[in-house]
CSV table of C-alpha atoms and ligand atoms in Angstrom, one decimal:
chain,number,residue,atom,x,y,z
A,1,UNK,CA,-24.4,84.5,10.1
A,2,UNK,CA,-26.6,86.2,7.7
A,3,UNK,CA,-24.8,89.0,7.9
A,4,UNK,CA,-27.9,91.1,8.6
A,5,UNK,CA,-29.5,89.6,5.4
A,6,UNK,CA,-33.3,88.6,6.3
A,7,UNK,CA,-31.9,85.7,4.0
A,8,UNK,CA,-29.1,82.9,3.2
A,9,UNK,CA,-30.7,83.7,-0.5
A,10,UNK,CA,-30.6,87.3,-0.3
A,11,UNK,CA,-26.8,87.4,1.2
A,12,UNK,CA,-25.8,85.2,-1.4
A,13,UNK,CA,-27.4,87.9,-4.2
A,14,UNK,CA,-25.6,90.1,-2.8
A,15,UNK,CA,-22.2,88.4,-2.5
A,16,UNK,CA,-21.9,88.0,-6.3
A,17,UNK,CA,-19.3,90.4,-7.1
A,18,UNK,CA,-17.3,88.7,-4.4
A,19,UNK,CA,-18.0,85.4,-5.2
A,20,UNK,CA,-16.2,86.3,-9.1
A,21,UNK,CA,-13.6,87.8,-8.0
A,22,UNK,CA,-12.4,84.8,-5.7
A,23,UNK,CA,-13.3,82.4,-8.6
A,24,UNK,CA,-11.1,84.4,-11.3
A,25,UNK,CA,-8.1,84.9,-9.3
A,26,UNK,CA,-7.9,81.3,-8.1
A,27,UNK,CA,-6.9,81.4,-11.7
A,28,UNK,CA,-5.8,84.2,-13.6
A,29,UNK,CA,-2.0,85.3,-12.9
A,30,UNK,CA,-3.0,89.2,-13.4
A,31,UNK,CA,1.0,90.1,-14.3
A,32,UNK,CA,1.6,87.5,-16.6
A,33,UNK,CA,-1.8,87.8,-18.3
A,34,UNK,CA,-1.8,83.5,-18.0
A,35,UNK,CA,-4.8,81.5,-16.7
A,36,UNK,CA,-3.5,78.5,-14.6
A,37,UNK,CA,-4.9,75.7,-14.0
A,38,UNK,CA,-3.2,72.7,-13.3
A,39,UNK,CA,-5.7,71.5,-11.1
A,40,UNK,CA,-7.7,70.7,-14.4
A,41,UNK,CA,-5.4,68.9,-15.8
A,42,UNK,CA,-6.2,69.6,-19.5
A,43,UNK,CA,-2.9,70.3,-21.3
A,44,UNK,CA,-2.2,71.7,-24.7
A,45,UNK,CA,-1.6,68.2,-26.4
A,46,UNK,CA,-5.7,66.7,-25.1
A,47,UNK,CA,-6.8,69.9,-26.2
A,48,UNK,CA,-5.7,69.0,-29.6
A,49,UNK,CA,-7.2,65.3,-29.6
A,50,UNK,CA,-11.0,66.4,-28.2
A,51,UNK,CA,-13.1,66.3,-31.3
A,52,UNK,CA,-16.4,66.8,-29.1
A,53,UNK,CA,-17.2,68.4,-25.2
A,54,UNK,CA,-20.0,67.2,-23.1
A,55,UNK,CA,-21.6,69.3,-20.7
A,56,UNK,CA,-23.4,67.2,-18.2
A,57,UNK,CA,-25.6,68.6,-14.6
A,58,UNK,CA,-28.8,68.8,-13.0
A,59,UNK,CA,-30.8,72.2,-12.4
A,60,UNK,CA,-29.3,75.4,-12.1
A,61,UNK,CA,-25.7,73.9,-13.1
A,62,UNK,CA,-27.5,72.3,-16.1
A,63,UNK,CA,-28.3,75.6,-17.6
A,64,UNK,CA,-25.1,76.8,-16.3
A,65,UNK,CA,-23.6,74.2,-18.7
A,66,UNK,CA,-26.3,75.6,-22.0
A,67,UNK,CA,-24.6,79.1,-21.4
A,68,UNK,CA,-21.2,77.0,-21.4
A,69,UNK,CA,-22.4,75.9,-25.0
A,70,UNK,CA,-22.3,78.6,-26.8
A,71,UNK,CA,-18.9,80.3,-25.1
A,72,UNK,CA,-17.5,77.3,-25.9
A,73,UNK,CA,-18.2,76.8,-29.0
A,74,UNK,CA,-18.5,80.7,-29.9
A,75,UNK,CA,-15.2,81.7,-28.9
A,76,UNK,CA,-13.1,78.0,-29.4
A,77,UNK,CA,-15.2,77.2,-32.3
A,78,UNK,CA,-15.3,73.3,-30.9
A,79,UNK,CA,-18.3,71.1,-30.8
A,80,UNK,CA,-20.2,71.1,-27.8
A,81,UNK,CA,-23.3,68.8,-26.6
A,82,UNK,CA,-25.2,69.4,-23.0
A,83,UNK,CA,-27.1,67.1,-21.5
A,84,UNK,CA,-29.1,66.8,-18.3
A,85,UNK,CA,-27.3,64.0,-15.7
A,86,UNK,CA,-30.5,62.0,-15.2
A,87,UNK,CA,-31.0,61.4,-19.5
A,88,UNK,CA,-27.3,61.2,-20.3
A,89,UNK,CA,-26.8,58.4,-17.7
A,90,UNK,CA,-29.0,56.0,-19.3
A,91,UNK,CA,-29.2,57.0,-22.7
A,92,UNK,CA,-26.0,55.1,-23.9
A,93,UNK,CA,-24.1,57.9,-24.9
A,94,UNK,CA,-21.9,58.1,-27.4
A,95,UNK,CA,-18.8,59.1,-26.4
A,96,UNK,CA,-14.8,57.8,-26.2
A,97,UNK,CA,-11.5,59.2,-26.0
A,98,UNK,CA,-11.8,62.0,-28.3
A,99,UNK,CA,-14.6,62.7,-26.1
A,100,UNK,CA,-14.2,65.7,-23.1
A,101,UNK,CA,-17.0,65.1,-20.0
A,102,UNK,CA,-17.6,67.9,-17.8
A,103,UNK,CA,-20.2,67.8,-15.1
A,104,UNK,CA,-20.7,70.8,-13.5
A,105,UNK,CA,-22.4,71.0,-9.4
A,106,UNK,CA,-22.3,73.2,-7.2
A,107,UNK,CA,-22.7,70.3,-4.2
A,108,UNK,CA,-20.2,68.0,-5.6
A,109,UNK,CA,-22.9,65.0,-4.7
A,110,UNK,CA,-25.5,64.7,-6.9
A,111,UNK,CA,-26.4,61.1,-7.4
A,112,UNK,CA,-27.5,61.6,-11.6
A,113,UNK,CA,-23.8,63.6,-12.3
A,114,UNK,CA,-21.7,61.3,-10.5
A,115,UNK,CA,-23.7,58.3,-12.1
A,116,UNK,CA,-23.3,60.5,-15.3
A,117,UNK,CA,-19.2,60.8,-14.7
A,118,UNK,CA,-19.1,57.1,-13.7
A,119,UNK,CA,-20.7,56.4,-16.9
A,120,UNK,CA,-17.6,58.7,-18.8
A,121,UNK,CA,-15.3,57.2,-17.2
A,122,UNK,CA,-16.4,53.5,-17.8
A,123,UNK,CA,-16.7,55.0,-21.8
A,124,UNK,CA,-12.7,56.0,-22.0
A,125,UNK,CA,-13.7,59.9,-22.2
A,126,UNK,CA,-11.7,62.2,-20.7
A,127,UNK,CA,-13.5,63.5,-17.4
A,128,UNK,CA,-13.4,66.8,-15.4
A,129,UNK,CA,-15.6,68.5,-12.8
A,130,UNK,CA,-16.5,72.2,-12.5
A,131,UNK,CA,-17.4,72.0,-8.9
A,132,UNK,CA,-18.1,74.1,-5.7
A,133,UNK,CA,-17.1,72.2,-3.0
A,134,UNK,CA,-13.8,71.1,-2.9
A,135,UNK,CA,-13.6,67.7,-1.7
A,136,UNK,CA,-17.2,66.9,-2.7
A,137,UNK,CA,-17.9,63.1,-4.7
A,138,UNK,CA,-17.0,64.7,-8.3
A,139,UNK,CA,-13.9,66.3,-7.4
A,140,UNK,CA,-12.4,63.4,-6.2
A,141,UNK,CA,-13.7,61.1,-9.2
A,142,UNK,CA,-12.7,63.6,-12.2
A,143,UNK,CA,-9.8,63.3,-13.6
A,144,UNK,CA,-9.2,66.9,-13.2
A,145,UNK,CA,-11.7,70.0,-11.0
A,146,UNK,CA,-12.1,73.4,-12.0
A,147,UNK,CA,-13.2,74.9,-9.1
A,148,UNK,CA,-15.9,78.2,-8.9
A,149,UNK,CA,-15.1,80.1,-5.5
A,150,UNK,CA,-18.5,80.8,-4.2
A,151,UNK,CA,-17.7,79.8,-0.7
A,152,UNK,CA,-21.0,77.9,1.3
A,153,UNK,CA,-24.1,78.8,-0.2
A,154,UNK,CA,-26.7,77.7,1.9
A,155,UNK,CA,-30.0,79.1,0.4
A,156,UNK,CA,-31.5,76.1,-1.6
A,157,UNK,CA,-31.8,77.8,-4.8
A,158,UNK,CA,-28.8,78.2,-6.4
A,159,UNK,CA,-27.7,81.6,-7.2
A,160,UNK,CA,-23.6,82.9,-6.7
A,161,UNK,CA,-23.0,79.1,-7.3
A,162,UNK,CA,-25.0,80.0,-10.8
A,163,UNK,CA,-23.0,82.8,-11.9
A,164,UNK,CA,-19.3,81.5,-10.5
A,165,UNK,CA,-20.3,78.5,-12.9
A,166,UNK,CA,-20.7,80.2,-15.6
A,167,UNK,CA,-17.3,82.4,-15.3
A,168,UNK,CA,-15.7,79.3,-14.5
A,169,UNK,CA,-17.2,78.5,-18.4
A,170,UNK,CA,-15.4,81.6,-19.6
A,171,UNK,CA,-12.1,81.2,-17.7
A,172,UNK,CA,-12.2,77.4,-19.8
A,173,UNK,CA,-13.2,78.7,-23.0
A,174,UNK,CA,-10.5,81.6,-22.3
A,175,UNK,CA,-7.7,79.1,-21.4
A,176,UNK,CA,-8.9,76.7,-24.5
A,177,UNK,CA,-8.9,79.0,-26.9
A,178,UNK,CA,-5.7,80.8,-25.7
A,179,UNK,CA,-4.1,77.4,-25.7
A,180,UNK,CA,-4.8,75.8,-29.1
A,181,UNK,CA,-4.1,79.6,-30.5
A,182,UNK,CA,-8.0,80.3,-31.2
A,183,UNK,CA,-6.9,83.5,-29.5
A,184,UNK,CA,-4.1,85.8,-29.9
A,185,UNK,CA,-2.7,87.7,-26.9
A,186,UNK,CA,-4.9,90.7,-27.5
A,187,UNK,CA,-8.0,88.8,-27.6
A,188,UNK,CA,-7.2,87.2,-24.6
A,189,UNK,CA,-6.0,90.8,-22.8
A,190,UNK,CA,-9.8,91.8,-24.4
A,191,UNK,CA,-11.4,89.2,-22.8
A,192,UNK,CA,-9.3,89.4,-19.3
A,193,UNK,CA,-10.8,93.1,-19.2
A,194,UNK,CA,-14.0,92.5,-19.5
A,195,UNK,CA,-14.4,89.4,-16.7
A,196,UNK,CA,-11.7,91.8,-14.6
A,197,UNK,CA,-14.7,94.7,-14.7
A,198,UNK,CA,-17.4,92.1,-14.1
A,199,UNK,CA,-17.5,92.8,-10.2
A,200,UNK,CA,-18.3,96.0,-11.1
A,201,UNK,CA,-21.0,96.1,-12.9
A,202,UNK,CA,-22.9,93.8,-10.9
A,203,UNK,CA,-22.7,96.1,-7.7
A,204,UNK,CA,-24.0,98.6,-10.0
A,205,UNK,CA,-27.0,96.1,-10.9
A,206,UNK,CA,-27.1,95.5,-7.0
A,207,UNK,CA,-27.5,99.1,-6.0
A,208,UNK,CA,-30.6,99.1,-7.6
A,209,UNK,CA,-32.5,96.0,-5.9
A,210,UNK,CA,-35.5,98.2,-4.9
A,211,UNK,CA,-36.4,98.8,-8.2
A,212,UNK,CA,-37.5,94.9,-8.4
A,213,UNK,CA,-38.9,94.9,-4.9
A,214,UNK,CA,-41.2,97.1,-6.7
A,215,UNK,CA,-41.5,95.2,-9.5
A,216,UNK,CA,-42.0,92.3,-7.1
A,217,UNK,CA,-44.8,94.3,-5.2
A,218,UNK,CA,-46.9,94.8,-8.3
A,219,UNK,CA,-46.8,91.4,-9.4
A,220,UNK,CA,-47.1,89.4,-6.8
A,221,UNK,CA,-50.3,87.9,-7.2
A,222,UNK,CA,-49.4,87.2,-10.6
A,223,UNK,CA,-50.0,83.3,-10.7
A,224,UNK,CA,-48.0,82.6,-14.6
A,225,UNK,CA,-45.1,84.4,-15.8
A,226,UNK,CA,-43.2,83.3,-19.4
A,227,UNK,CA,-39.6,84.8,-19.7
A,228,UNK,CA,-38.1,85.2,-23.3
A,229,UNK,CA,-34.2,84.8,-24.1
A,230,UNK,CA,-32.3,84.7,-26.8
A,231,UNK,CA,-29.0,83.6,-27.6
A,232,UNK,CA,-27.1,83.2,-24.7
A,233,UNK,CA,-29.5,84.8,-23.0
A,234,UNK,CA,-31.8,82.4,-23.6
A,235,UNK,CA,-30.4,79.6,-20.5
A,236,UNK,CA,-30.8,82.9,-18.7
A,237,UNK,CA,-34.3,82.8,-19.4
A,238,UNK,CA,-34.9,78.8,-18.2
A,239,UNK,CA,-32.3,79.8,-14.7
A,240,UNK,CA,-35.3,83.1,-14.1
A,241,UNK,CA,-38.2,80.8,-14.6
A,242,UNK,CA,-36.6,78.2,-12.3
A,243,UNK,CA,-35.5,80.4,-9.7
A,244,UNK,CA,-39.4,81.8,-9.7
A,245,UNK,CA,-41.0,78.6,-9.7
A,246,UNK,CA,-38.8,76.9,-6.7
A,247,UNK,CA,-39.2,79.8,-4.1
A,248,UNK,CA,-42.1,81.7,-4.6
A,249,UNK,CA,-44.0,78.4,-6.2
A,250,UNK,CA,-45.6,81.0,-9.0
A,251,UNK,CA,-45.4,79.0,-12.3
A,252,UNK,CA,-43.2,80.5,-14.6
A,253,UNK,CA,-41.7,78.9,-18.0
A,254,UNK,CA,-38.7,80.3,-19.8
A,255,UNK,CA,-38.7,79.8,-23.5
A,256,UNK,CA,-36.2,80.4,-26.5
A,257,UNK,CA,-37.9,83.7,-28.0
A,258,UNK,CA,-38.0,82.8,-31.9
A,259,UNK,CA,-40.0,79.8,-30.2
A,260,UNK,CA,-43.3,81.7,-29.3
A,261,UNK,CA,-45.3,81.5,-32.2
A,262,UNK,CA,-44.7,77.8,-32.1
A,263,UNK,CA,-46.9,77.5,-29.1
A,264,UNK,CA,-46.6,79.6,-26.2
A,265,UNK,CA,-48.0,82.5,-27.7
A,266,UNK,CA,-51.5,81.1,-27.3
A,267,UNK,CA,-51.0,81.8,-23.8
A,268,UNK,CA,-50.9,85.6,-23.9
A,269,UNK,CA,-53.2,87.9,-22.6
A,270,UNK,CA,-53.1,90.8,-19.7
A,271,UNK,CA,-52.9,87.7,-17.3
A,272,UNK,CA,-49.4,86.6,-17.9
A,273,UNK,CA,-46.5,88.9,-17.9
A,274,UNK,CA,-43.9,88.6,-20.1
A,275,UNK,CA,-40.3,89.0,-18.9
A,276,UNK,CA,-37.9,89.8,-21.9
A,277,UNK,CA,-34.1,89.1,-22.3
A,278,UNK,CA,-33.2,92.3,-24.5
A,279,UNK,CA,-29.2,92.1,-25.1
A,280,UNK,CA,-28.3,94.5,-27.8
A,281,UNK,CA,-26.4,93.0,-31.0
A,282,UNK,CA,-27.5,90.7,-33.5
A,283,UNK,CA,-30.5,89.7,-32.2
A,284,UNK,CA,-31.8,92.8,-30.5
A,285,UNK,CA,-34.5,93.7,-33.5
A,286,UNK,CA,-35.5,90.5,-33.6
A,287,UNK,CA,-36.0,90.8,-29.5
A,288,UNK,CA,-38.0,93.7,-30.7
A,289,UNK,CA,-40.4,92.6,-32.8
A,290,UNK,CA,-41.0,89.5,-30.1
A,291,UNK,CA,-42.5,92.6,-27.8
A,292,UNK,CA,-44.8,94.2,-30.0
A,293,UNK,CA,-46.3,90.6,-30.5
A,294,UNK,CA,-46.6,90.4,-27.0
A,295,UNK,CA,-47.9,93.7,-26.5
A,296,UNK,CA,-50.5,93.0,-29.5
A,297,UNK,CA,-52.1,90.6,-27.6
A,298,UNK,CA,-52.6,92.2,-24.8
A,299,UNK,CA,-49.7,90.8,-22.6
A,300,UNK,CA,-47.6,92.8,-19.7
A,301,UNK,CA,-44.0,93.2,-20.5
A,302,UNK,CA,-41.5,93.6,-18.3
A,303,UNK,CA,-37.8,93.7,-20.1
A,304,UNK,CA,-34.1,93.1,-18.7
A,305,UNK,CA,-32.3,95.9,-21.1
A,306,UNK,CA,-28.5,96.5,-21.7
A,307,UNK,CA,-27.6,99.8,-21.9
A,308,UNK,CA,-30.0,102.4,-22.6
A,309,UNK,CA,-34.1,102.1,-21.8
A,310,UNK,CA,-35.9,101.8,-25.1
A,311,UNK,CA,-39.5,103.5,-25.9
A,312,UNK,CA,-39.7,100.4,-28.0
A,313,UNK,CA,-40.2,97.9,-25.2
A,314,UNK,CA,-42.8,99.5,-23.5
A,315,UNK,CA,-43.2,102.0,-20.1
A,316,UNK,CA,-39.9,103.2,-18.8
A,317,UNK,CA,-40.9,101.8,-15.8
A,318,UNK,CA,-41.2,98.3,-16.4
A,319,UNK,CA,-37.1,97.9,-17.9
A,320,UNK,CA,-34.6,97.9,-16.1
A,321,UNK,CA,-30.8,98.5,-17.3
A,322,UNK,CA,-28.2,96.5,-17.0
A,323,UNK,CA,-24.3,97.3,-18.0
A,324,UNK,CA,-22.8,96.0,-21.2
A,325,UNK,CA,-20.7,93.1,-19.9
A,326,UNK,CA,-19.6,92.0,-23.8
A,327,UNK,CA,-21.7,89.2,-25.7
A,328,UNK,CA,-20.2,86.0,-23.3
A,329,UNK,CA,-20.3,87.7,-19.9
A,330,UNK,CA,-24.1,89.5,-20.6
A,331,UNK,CA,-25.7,86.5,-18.8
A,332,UNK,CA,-24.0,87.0,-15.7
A,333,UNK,CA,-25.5,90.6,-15.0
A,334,UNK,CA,-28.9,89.5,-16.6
A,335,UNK,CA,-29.3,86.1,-13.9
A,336,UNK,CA,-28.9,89.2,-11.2
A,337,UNK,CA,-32.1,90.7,-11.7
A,338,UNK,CA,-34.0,87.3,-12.2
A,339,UNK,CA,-33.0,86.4,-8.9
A,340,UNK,CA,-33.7,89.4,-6.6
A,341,UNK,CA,-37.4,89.5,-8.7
A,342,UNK,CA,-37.6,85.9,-7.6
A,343,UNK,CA,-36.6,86.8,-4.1
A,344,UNK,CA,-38.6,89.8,-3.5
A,345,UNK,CA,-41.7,88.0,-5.1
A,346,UNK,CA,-41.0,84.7,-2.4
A,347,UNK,CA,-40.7,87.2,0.3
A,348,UNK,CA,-43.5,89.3,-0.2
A,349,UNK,CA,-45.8,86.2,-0.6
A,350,UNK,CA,-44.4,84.5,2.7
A,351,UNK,CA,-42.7,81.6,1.5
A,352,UNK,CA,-39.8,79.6,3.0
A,353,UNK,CA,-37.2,81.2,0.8
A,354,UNK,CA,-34.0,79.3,2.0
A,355,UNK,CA,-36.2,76.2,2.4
A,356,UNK,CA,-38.7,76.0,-0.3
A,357,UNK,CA,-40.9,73.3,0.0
A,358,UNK,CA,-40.3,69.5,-1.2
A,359,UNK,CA,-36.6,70.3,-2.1
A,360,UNK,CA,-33.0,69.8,-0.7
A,361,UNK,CA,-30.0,71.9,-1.1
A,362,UNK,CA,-28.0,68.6,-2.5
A,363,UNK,CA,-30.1,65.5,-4.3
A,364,UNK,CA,-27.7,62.6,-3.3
A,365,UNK,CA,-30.6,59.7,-3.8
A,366,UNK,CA,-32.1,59.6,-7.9
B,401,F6R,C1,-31.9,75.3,-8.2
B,401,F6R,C2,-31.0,74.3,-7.6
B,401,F6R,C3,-31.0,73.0,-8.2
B,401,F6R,C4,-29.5,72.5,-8.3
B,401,F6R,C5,-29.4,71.0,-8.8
B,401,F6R,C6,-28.0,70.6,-9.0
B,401,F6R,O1,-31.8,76.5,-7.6
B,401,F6R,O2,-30.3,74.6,-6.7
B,401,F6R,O3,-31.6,72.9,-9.4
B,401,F6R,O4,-28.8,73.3,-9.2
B,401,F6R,O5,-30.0,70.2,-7.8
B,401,F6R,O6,-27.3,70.7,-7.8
B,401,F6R,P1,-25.7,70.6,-7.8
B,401,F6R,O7,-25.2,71.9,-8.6
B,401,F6R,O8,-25.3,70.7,-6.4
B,401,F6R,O9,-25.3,69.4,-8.5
């Protein structure tokens, strides 16, 4: 059943591309150039009336739901807040019938989120679920499911549930934006294109897994690692640090980059590698000059790149490339790498990787 996989985790790496296409054409009518999906239930006239969305999940879906954030509000320009389950539940939100609750899981069971959608519903929002399992608690409580097709995933860290989440994100903030005429046609075709050549690119990230065995090899004794993000890479940075921490039990923290001198930075020296987010675009340079403060200091960098290797981040042989995916879709081919480091690291240092100690795939008690 693992498919000749020494692991559930690694096989469901590795099923990624899959994973995306199932999830997009559950949705997209490919000769029409539509997204449907009446299973949401989110028509044209509650798109108008929403005046706020809330993004509520535990974990891996939780920072699922940051990268939701700024897609969201980036390409429908509406105002978005993100919560974790456990804090929104008893924090007395604020929130009513202007209001839009999503929680996103990939279990479907997870006591906090269904506490948190019991919550929005008692509060007159209007609730949804973006959720794996169909069937599961959530979808049966929302008022509407927007299901990610990442078929069973049994390893307990979340990864193809991870990145079908946050296409599901696109596919809403496609169908939003397309509906309330945020987008034209051709921006929509644009966007289409780019989630249609996803697949893609992410075999082509695949194909190169040795390259972060080796990686994984050289660091492995490596007790602290701090990974950098910004932008929309930076939820990317807090999902690599988790997926670190929970399998191979190395501490690792993931931190908005402009954020370092505010603290972390005291931690640098030749002891902690520092994993950087570099997407090209605005905030590139800025990336940039995050390294060399790094690198002043004495501190290891290891850098995620799009595109092209750059002298500027260091050896050649500490970056790795990934494709351009387009500013909403980059964080799907930079989770790829952050997971097979994370896997190759558990593995090499003997750890239960589907079974991590102290967790469980689905947290049904608080
Ligand atoms: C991490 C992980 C957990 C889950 C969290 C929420 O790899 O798997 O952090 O993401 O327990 O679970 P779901 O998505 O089932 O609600």
């Amino acid at each position: 059943e693992k498919a000749g996989y020494k692991h559930f985790m690694q096989k469901e790496i590795f099923e990624q591309p899959r994973a995306i296409v199932d999830t997009l054409r559950s949705v997209v009518d490919l000769n029409r150039e539509v997204l449907q999906v009446p299973e949401l239930n989110l028509d044209a006239g509650l798109i108008g009336k929403i005046k706020k969305i809330y993004l509520v999940a535990c974990g891996t879906s939780y920072h699922a739901c940051l990268v939701g954030k700024y897609m969201l509000e980036g390409v429908c320009r509406v105002p978005v807040e993100v919560d974790l389950a456990s804090e929104f539940r008893y924090r007395d939100p604020l929130l009513g019938e202007d209001a839009l609750l999503i929680v996103v899981s990939q279990s479907g069971e997870t006591a906090d989120t269904r506490a948190a959608l019991k919550e929005g519903m008692e509060k007159g929002a209007h609730c949804r679920a973006i959720v794996n399992v169909v069937g599961s608690s959530l979808a049966r409580m929302a008022q509407g499911v927007l299901y990610t097709h990442a078929g069973p995933e049994i390893g307990v860290a979340s990864t193809k549930a991870f990145t079908t989440q946050v296409v599901a994100f696109y596919l809403l903030a496609l169908y939003w934006a397309r509906t309330d005429g945020t987008l034209n046609q051709a921006g929509f075709s644009k966007y289409l294109k780019e989630l249609l050549t996803l697949p893609r690119k992410l075999e082509e990230v695949l194909d190169r897994a040795d390259v972060l065995r080796d990686w994984a090899r050289h660091f492995r004794k490596v007790d602290h690692f701090l990974y950098l993000g910004r932008g929309i890479l930076y939820p990317i940075a807090l999902e690599g640090a988790l997926k670190l921490k929970e399998i191979s039990y190395v501490h690792a923290e993931g931190y908005a980059a402009g954020e370092m001198k505010h603290g972390p930075i005291a931690l640098i020296d030749e002891n902690m590698p520092v994993l950087v987010l570099a997407q090209k675009g605005d905030l590139y340079e800025k990336m940039l000059s995050n390294v060399q403060e790094v690198r002043a200091r004495g501190g290891r960098v290891l850098a995620v790149v799009e595109g092209e290797p750059d002298p500027r981040l260091g050896e050649e042989a500490w970056q790795f490339t990934v494709p351009e995916a387009g500013k909403w879709l980059a964080p799907v081919v930079f989770s790829v790498p952050l997971q097979l480091l994370a896997y190759y690291v558990a593995d090499l240092r003997g750890t239960d990787v589907d079974q991590p100690r102290n967790l469980a795939k689905s947290v049904t008690v608080e």
